[in-house]
Amino acid sequence: MVNMEEQLASGKILPLVFKLTIPAVIAQLITFLYNIVDRIFVAKIENVGMDALAALGIVLPITLIITFFAHFIGLGGSPRASIKLGEGDKVEANKIFNTSFVLLTLIGILISLVTFFAAKQIVILFGCPSTAVEFATSYLKIYSIGTIFVLLAQGLNPFITAQGYSFIAMFSVLIGAIINIALDPIFIFVLKLGVNGASLATIISQFISFVWIICFFLTKNSMFKLKFKDMILHIKRILSILSLGLSPFIMGITECAIQIVFNINLNMSTGGNKDYTAALTIMLSALQLISLPLNGLGYGMQPFVSYNYGKGDSERLKKGIKYVTIIAFIFAVIVWSVSLAFPVLYAYIFSASDSVAIICKQYTPFFLMGSIMFFVQMTLQNINVALGQTKSSLTLAVMRKVIILIPLCFTLTHFLGFKGVYMSEGIADLVAGIITSIVIFTTFPRIFKKRQQEVLKNND
């Protein structure tokens, strides 16, 4: 425990950057597997594979919304707790952790009830093609049963990362992913449960991840402990968690909102043709392959950033953020280049039909052309959250999707038909990325200087 605190405070920066970020990036890639493995398997279901894939394309933003409620609490509470650790206030850090646990539990119960009893209405509202409604509804109903475990697993894992135990946080995701991958073919094909089997495999794997995470917090290595006396809710503490978690939550919700907008526009402009929805599902998977690892770089750096921000060590912050920015940019360029050069690769991965593969080949380059800016949008935006910059993080999160992409999608679809759906994502990501770069690279130096002055003043 002490050793990890010492590393965050004074360890060699570049090795520490790799130590913190590599497991977090791997965890995000594993999350990517979580998200696509169901789609890969259901696409192979005989006779109804493309309908099932379209159904999961509709359910995906719904399940992501549930996950982002976990991020709302976990990514709001964990940086706050890290900052308190940096300030030396371990008692308050533990109270933040326990408050987050209670909030995740309450939200999980509420969402579970809503999604179970309103499953069909929700998937129809999200633009589900008529041929896929039954598949989407059954998947969501089963998924809702395990919602509380999804929220607790996803929401508590950042508190492991916040202590610097990135490898343990990675394994909590890896365990669930392995189990999900193993159970999917058994439930879908051997037991012939189809789409229901994919959903059942997902919630079982999330439950096991949850058990692993809880077991860690019961060990002596954890700086955070589950204590009933620390679970008493106080409005000020809740608001501090929610205010910082609002930015990643809005980022996530707007990602889902645009998927809903995409689905609705495609449904209207193509007359409900499932091939276009299936192609969109594949393109969104490609987008995740670029964005999730870059998210992981930002998440992995959060304990370093929050801890040293709490201490007011601006020089250490500058060096750490410089290293991770370079790494993020190199990764974004490589994956972006491969994706644009070989767009049909994603269609092959999902065993797409010939008609779906043609759509992917034609429009994936347009869909992904702005994703090169994700090294700022994902990595540095998460670091902005770790610095406690609530207002700017929220503004940038809203700008990308709500202000730019959603209006652009409706406008381009009106003039270009379904092509406008695929083109709007790339254009919006490019424009928003440039704006975010200007904001972040001009504000970070001022943030570091101001915090250093605050700490020096408090120590006088």
mmCIF file with all atom_site columns, C-alpha atoms in Angstrom, residues 124-256:
data_model
loop_
_atom_site.group_PDB
_atom_site.id
_atom_site.type_symbol
_atom_site.label_atom_id
_atom_site.label_alt_id
_atom_site.label_comp_id
_atom_site.label_asym_id
_atom_site.label_entity_id
_atom_site.label_seq_id
_atom_site.pdbx_PDB_ins_code
_atom_site.Cartn_x
_atom_site.Cartn_y
_atom_site.Cartn_z
_atom_site.occupancy
_atom_site.B_iso_or_equiv
_atom_site.pdbx_formal_charge
_atom_site.auth_seq_id
_atom_site.auth_comp_id
_atom_site.auth_asym_id
_atom_site.auth_atom_id
_atom_site.pdbx_PDB_model_num
ATOM 1   C CA . ILE A 1 124 ? -39.133 0.105   -30.336 1.00 0.00 ? 124 ILE A CA 1
ATOM 2   C CA . LEU A 1 125 ? -38.391 3.646   -29.134 1.00 0.00 ? 125 LEU A CA 1
ATOM 3   C CA . PHE A 1 126 ? -34.723 3.080   -30.037 1.00 0.00 ? 126 PHE A CA 1
ATOM 4   C CA . GLY A 1 127 ? -35.617 2.427   -33.687 1.00 0.00 ? 127 GLY A CA 1
ATOM 5   C CA . CYS A 1 128 ? -35.606 -1.375  -33.779 1.00 0.00 ? 128 CYS A CA 1
ATOM 6   C CA . PRO A 1 129 ? -36.579 -2.930  -37.162 1.00 0.00 ? 129 PRO A CA 1
ATOM 7   C CA . SER A 1 130 ? -39.836 -4.881  -36.836 1.00 0.00 ? 130 SER A CA 1
ATOM 8   C CA . THR A 1 131 ? -38.152 -8.198  -37.700 1.00 0.00 ? 131 THR A CA 1
ATOM 9   C CA . ALA A 1 132 ? -35.715 -7.795  -34.786 1.00 0.00 ? 132 ALA A CA 1
ATOM 10  C CA . VAL A 1 133 ? -38.090 -6.593  -32.023 1.00 0.00 ? 133 VAL A CA 1
ATOM 11  C CA . GLU A 1 134 ? -38.629 -10.038 -30.507 1.00 0.00 ? 134 GLU A CA 1
ATOM 12  C CA . PHE A 1 135 ? -34.885 -10.765 -30.355 1.00 0.00 ? 135 PHE A CA 1
ATOM 13  C CA . ALA A 1 136 ? -34.056 -7.370  -28.853 1.00 0.00 ? 136 ALA A CA 1
ATOM 14  C CA . THR A 1 137 ? -36.833 -7.563  -26.238 1.00 0.00 ? 137 THR A CA 1
ATOM 15  C CA . SER A 1 138 ? -35.890 -11.020 -24.977 1.00 0.00 ? 138 SER A CA 1
ATOM 16  C CA . TYR A 1 139 ? -32.197 -10.075 -24.762 1.00 0.00 ? 139 TYR A CA 1
ATOM 17  C CA . LEU A 1 140 ? -32.944 -6.925  -22.760 1.00 0.00 ? 140 LEU A CA 1
ATOM 18  C CA . LYS A 1 141 ? -35.313 -8.648  -20.317 1.00 0.00 ? 141 LYS A CA 1
ATOM 19  C CA . ILE A 1 142 ? -32.710 -11.239 -19.375 1.00 0.00 ? 142 ILE A CA 1
ATOM 20  C CA . TYR A 1 143 ? -29.971 -8.600  -19.208 1.00 0.00 ? 143 TYR A CA 1
ATOM 21  C CA . SER A 1 144 ? -32.064 -6.505  -16.812 1.00 0.00 ? 144 SER A CA 1
ATOM 22  C CA . ILE A 1 145 ? -32.024 -9.290  -14.206 1.00 0.00 ? 145 ILE A CA 1
ATOM 23  C CA . GLY A 1 146 ? -28.268 -8.902  -13.776 1.00 0.00 ? 146 GLY A CA 1
ATOM 24  C CA . THR A 1 147 ? -28.181 -5.105  -14.041 1.00 0.00 ? 147 THR A CA 1
ATOM 25  C CA . ILE A 1 148 ? -27.218 -4.544  -10.406 1.00 0.00 ? 148 ILE A CA 1
ATOM 26  C CA . PHE A 1 149 ? -24.109 -6.705  -10.846 1.00 0.00 ? 149 PHE A CA 1
ATOM 27  C CA . VAL A 1 150 ? -23.212 -4.842  -14.051 1.00 0.00 ? 150 VAL A CA 1
ATOM 28  C CA . LEU A 1 151 ? -23.350 -1.516  -12.217 1.00 0.00 ? 151 LEU A CA 1
ATOM 29  C CA . LEU A 1 152 ? -21.413 -2.692  -9.177  1.00 0.00 ? 152 LEU A CA 1
ATOM 30  C CA . ALA A 1 153 ? -18.717 -4.417  -11.244 1.00 0.00 ? 153 ALA A CA 1
ATOM 31  C CA . GLN A 1 154 ? -18.271 -1.494  -13.645 1.00 0.00 ? 154 GLN A CA 1
ATOM 32  C CA . GLY A 1 155 ? -18.665 1.194   -10.985 1.00 0.00 ? 155 GLY A CA 1
ATOM 33  C CA . LEU A 1 156 ? -16.379 -0.229  -8.283  1.00 0.00 ? 156 LEU A CA 1
ATOM 34  C CA . ASN A 1 157 ? -13.541 -1.256  -10.596 1.00 0.00 ? 157 ASN A CA 1
ATOM 35  C CA . PRO A 1 158 ? -12.298 2.380   -10.986 1.00 0.00 ? 158 PRO A CA 1
ATOM 36  C CA . PHE A 1 159 ? -11.678 2.408   -7.214  1.00 0.00 ? 159 PHE A CA 1
ATOM 37  C CA . ILE A 1 160 ? -9.192  -0.419  -7.711  1.00 0.00 ? 160 ILE A CA 1
ATOM 38  C CA . THR A 1 161 ? -7.481  1.538   -10.505 1.00 0.00 ? 161 THR A CA 1
ATOM 39  C CA . ALA A 1 162 ? -7.543  4.672   -8.308  1.00 0.00 ? 162 ALA A CA 1
ATOM 40  C CA . GLN A 1 163 ? -5.248  2.917   -5.824  1.00 0.00 ? 163 GLN A CA 1
ATOM 41  C CA . GLY A 1 164 ? -2.760  2.131   -8.594  1.00 0.00 ? 164 GLY A CA 1
ATOM 42  C CA . TYR A 1 165 ? -3.668  -1.570  -8.845  1.00 0.00 ? 165 TYR A CA 1
ATOM 43  C CA . SER A 1 166 ? -4.227  -1.533  -12.595 1.00 0.00 ? 166 SER A CA 1
ATOM 44  C CA . PHE A 1 167 ? -3.426  -5.215  -13.084 1.00 0.00 ? 167 PHE A CA 1
ATOM 45  C CA . ILE A 1 168 ? -6.027  -6.289  -10.530 1.00 0.00 ? 168 ILE A CA 1
ATOM 46  C CA . ALA A 1 169 ? -8.591  -4.008  -12.193 1.00 0.00 ? 169 ALA A CA 1
ATOM 47  C CA . MET A 1 170 ? -7.666  -5.549  -15.541 1.00 0.00 ? 170 MET A CA 1
ATOM 48  C CA . PHE A 1 171 ? -8.153  -9.084  -14.226 1.00 0.00 ? 171 PHE A CA 1
ATOM 49  C CA . SER A 1 172 ? -11.613 -8.222  -12.918 1.00 0.00 ? 172 SER A CA 1
ATOM 50  C CA . VAL A 1 173 ? -12.602 -7.448  -16.516 1.00 0.00 ? 173 VAL A CA 1
ATOM 51  C CA . LEU A 1 174 ? -10.596 -10.337 -17.983 1.00 0.00 ? 174 LEU A CA 1
ATOM 52  C CA . ILE A 1 175 ? -12.272 -12.953 -15.787 1.00 0.00 ? 175 ILE A CA 1
ATOM 53  C CA . GLY A 1 176 ? -15.719 -11.860 -16.898 1.00 0.00 ? 176 GLY A CA 1
ATOM 54  C CA . ALA A 1 177 ? -14.699 -11.714 -20.555 1.00 0.00 ? 177 ALA A CA 1
ATOM 55  C CA . ILE A 1 178 ? -13.227 -15.221 -20.556 1.00 0.00 ? 178 ILE A CA 1
ATOM 56  C CA . ILE A 1 179 ? -16.362 -16.626 -18.962 1.00 0.00 ? 179 ILE A CA 1
ATOM 57  C CA . ASN A 1 180 ? -18.582 -14.739 -21.401 1.00 0.00 ? 180 ASN A CA 1
ATOM 58  C CA . ILE A 1 181 ? -16.629 -16.000 -24.420 1.00 0.00 ? 181 ILE A CA 1
ATOM 59  C CA . ALA A 1 182 ? -16.741 -19.564 -23.076 1.00 0.00 ? 182 ALA A CA 1
ATOM 60  C CA . LEU A 1 183 ? -20.467 -19.512 -22.281 1.00 0.00 ? 183 LEU A CA 1
ATOM 61  C CA . ASP A 1 184 ? -21.674 -17.801 -25.476 1.00 0.00 ? 184 ASP A CA 1
ATOM 62  C CA . PRO A 1 185 ? -21.280 -20.742 -27.900 1.00 0.00 ? 185 PRO A CA 1
ATOM 63  C CA . ILE A 1 186 ? -22.554 -23.175 -25.264 1.00 0.00 ? 186 ILE A CA 1
ATOM 64  C CA . PHE A 1 187 ? -25.723 -21.223 -24.539 1.00 0.00 ? 187 PHE A CA 1
ATOM 65  C CA . ILE A 1 188 ? -26.353 -20.001 -28.107 1.00 0.00 ? 188 ILE A CA 1
ATOM 66  C CA . PHE A 1 189 ? -25.640 -23.156 -30.117 1.00 0.00 ? 189 PHE A CA 1
ATOM 67  C CA . VAL A 1 190 ? -25.307 -26.198 -27.822 1.00 0.00 ? 190 VAL A CA 1
ATOM 68  C CA . LEU A 1 191 ? -28.293 -25.369 -25.609 1.00 0.00 ? 191 LEU A CA 1
ATOM 69  C CA . LYS A 1 192 ? -29.986 -23.642 -28.571 1.00 0.00 ? 192 LYS A CA 1
ATOM 70  C CA . LEU A 1 193 ? -30.958 -20.570 -26.568 1.00 0.00 ? 193 LEU A CA 1
ATOM 71  C CA . GLY A 1 194 ? -30.088 -18.179 -29.398 1.00 0.00 ? 194 GLY A CA 1
ATOM 72  C CA . VAL A 1 195 ? -30.065 -14.482 -28.509 1.00 0.00 ? 195 VAL A CA 1
ATOM 73  C CA . ASN A 1 196 ? -31.299 -15.308 -24.995 1.00 0.00 ? 196 ASN A CA 1
ATOM 74  C CA . GLY A 1 197 ? -28.179 -17.391 -24.469 1.00 0.00 ? 197 GLY A CA 1
ATOM 75  C CA . ALA A 1 198 ? -25.946 -14.429 -25.353 1.00 0.00 ? 198 ALA A CA 1
ATOM 76  C CA . SER A 1 199 ? -27.706 -12.251 -22.778 1.00 0.00 ? 199 SER A CA 1
ATOM 77  C CA . LEU A 1 200 ? -27.570 -14.957 -20.092 1.00 0.00 ? 200 LEU A CA 1
ATOM 78  C CA . ALA A 1 201 ? -23.821 -15.464 -20.663 1.00 0.00 ? 201 ALA A CA 1
ATOM 79  C CA . THR A 1 202 ? -23.238 -11.725 -20.256 1.00 0.00 ? 202 THR A CA 1
ATOM 80  C CA . ILE A 1 203 ? -24.987 -11.355 -16.893 1.00 0.00 ? 203 ILE A CA 1
ATOM 81  C CA . ILE A 1 204 ? -23.338 -14.492 -15.456 1.00 0.00 ? 204 ILE A CA 1
ATOM 82  C CA . SER A 1 205 ? -19.907 -13.190 -16.432 1.00 0.00 ? 205 SER A CA 1
ATOM 83  C CA . GLN A 1 206 ? -20.661 -9.780  -14.897 1.00 0.00 ? 206 GLN A CA 1
ATOM 84  C CA . PHE A 1 207 ? -21.749 -11.428 -11.646 1.00 0.00 ? 207 PHE A CA 1
ATOM 85  C CA . ILE A 1 208 ? -18.448 -13.288 -11.395 1.00 0.00 ? 208 ILE A CA 1
ATOM 86  C CA . SER A 1 209 ? -16.531 -10.041 -12.082 1.00 0.00 ? 209 SER A CA 1
ATOM 87  C CA . PHE A 1 210 ? -18.502 -8.429  -9.268  1.00 0.00 ? 210 PHE A CA 1
ATOM 88  C CA . VAL A 1 211 ? -17.556 -11.219 -6.836  1.00 0.00 ? 211 VAL A CA 1
ATOM 89  C CA . TRP A 1 212 ? -13.857 -10.856 -7.762  1.00 0.00 ? 212 TRP A CA 1
ATOM 90  C CA . ILE A 1 213 ? -13.973 -7.097  -7.155  1.00 0.00 ? 213 ILE A CA 1
ATOM 91  C CA . ILE A 1 214 ? -15.710 -7.396  -3.779  1.00 0.00 ? 214 ILE A CA 1
ATOM 92  C CA . CYS A 1 215 ? -13.146 -9.970  -2.682  1.00 0.00 ? 215 CYS A CA 1
ATOM 93  C CA . PHE A 1 216 ? -10.341 -7.491  -3.445  1.00 0.00 ? 216 PHE A CA 1
ATOM 94  C CA . PHE A 1 217 ? -11.874 -4.811  -1.240  1.00 0.00 ? 217 PHE A CA 1
ATOM 95  C CA . LEU A 1 218 ? -11.949 -7.345  1.609   1.00 0.00 ? 218 LEU A CA 1
ATOM 96  C CA . THR A 1 219 ? -8.178  -7.857  1.410   1.00 0.00 ? 219 THR A CA 1
ATOM 97  C CA . LYS A 1 220 ? -5.564  -5.927  3.401   1.00 0.00 ? 220 LYS A CA 1
ATOM 98  C CA . ASN A 1 221 ? -4.056  -4.513  0.180   1.00 0.00 ? 221 ASN A CA 1
ATOM 99  C CA . SER A 1 222 ? -7.051  -2.286  -0.474  1.00 0.00 ? 222 SER A CA 1
ATOM 100 C CA . MET A 1 223 ? -6.951  1.272   0.883   1.00 0.00 ? 223 MET A CA 1
ATOM 101 C CA . PHE A 1 224 ? -10.738 1.352   0.551   1.00 0.00 ? 224 PHE A CA 1
ATOM 102 C CA . LYS A 1 225 ? -12.865 -0.780  2.872   1.00 0.00 ? 225 LYS A CA 1
ATOM 103 C CA . LEU A 1 226 ? -16.591 -1.486  2.924   1.00 0.00 ? 226 LEU A CA 1
ATOM 104 C CA . LYS A 1 227 ? -17.838 -0.087  6.251   1.00 0.00 ? 227 LYS A CA 1
ATOM 105 C CA . PHE A 1 228 ? -21.476 0.363   7.220   1.00 0.00 ? 228 PHE A CA 1
ATOM 106 C CA . LYS A 1 229 ? -20.730 3.536   9.194   1.00 0.00 ? 229 LYS A CA 1
ATOM 107 C CA . ASP A 1 230 ? -19.201 5.117   6.069   1.00 0.00 ? 230 ASP A CA 1
ATOM 108 C CA . MET A 1 231 ? -22.267 4.253   3.957   1.00 0.00 ? 231 MET A CA 1
ATOM 109 C CA . ILE A 1 232 ? -24.396 6.988   5.521   1.00 0.00 ? 232 ILE A CA 1
ATOM 110 C CA . LEU A 1 233 ? -25.354 9.295   2.676   1.00 0.00 ? 233 LEU A CA 1
ATOM 111 C CA . HIS A 1 234 ? -24.540 13.004  2.876   1.00 0.00 ? 234 HIS A CA 1
ATOM 112 C CA . ILE A 1 235 ? -25.795 15.364  0.193   1.00 0.00 ? 235 ILE A CA 1
ATOM 113 C CA . LYS A 1 236 ? -22.525 17.313  -0.114  1.00 0.00 ? 236 LYS A CA 1
ATOM 114 C CA . ARG A 1 237 ? -20.513 14.153  -0.720  1.00 0.00 ? 237 ARG A CA 1
ATOM 115 C CA . ILE A 1 238 ? -23.067 12.819  -3.181  1.00 0.00 ? 238 ILE A CA 1
ATOM 116 C CA . LEU A 1 239 ? -23.037 16.070  -5.139  1.00 0.00 ? 239 LEU A CA 1
ATOM 117 C CA . SER A 1 240 ? -19.224 16.081  -5.286  1.00 0.00 ? 240 SER A CA 1
ATOM 118 C CA . ILE A 1 241 ? -19.298 12.589  -6.802  1.00 0.00 ? 241 ILE A CA 1
ATOM 119 C CA . LEU A 1 242 ? -22.095 13.361  -9.238  1.00 0.00 ? 242 LEU A CA 1
ATOM 120 C CA . SER A 1 243 ? -20.620 16.699  -10.350 1.00 0.00 ? 243 SER A CA 1
ATOM 121 C CA . LEU A 1 244 ? -17.353 15.079  -11.439 1.00 0.00 ? 244 LEU A CA 1
ATOM 122 C CA . GLY A 1 245 ? -19.028 11.934  -12.783 1.00 0.00 ? 245 GLY A CA 1
ATOM 123 C CA . LEU A 1 246 ? -21.425 13.991  -14.885 1.00 0.00 ? 246 LEU A CA 1
ATOM 124 C CA . SER A 1 247 ? -18.858 14.581  -17.634 1.00 0.00 ? 247 SER A CA 1
ATOM 125 C CA . PRO A 1 248 ? -18.036 10.895  -18.391 1.00 0.00 ? 248 PRO A CA 1
ATOM 126 C CA . PHE A 1 249 ? -21.739 10.108  -17.950 1.00 0.00 ? 249 PHE A CA 1
ATOM 127 C CA . ILE A 1 250 ? -22.742 12.759  -20.499 1.00 0.00 ? 250 ILE A CA 1
ATOM 128 C CA . MET A 1 251 ? -19.959 11.550  -22.811 1.00 0.00 ? 251 MET A CA 1
ATOM 129 C CA . GLY A 1 252 ? -21.386 8.055   -22.597 1.00 0.00 ? 252 GLY A CA 1
ATOM 130 C CA . ILE A 1 253 ? -25.041 9.024   -22.823 1.00 0.00 ? 253 ILE A CA 1
ATOM 131 C CA . THR A 1 254 ? -24.428 11.201  -25.853 1.00 0.00 ? 254 THR A CA 1
ATOM 132 C CA . GLU A 1 255 ? -22.577 8.301   -27.499 1.00 0.00 ? 255 GLU A CA 1
ATOM 133 C CA . CYS A 1 256 ? -25.707 6.219   -26.968 1.00 0.00 ? 256 CYS A CA 1
#
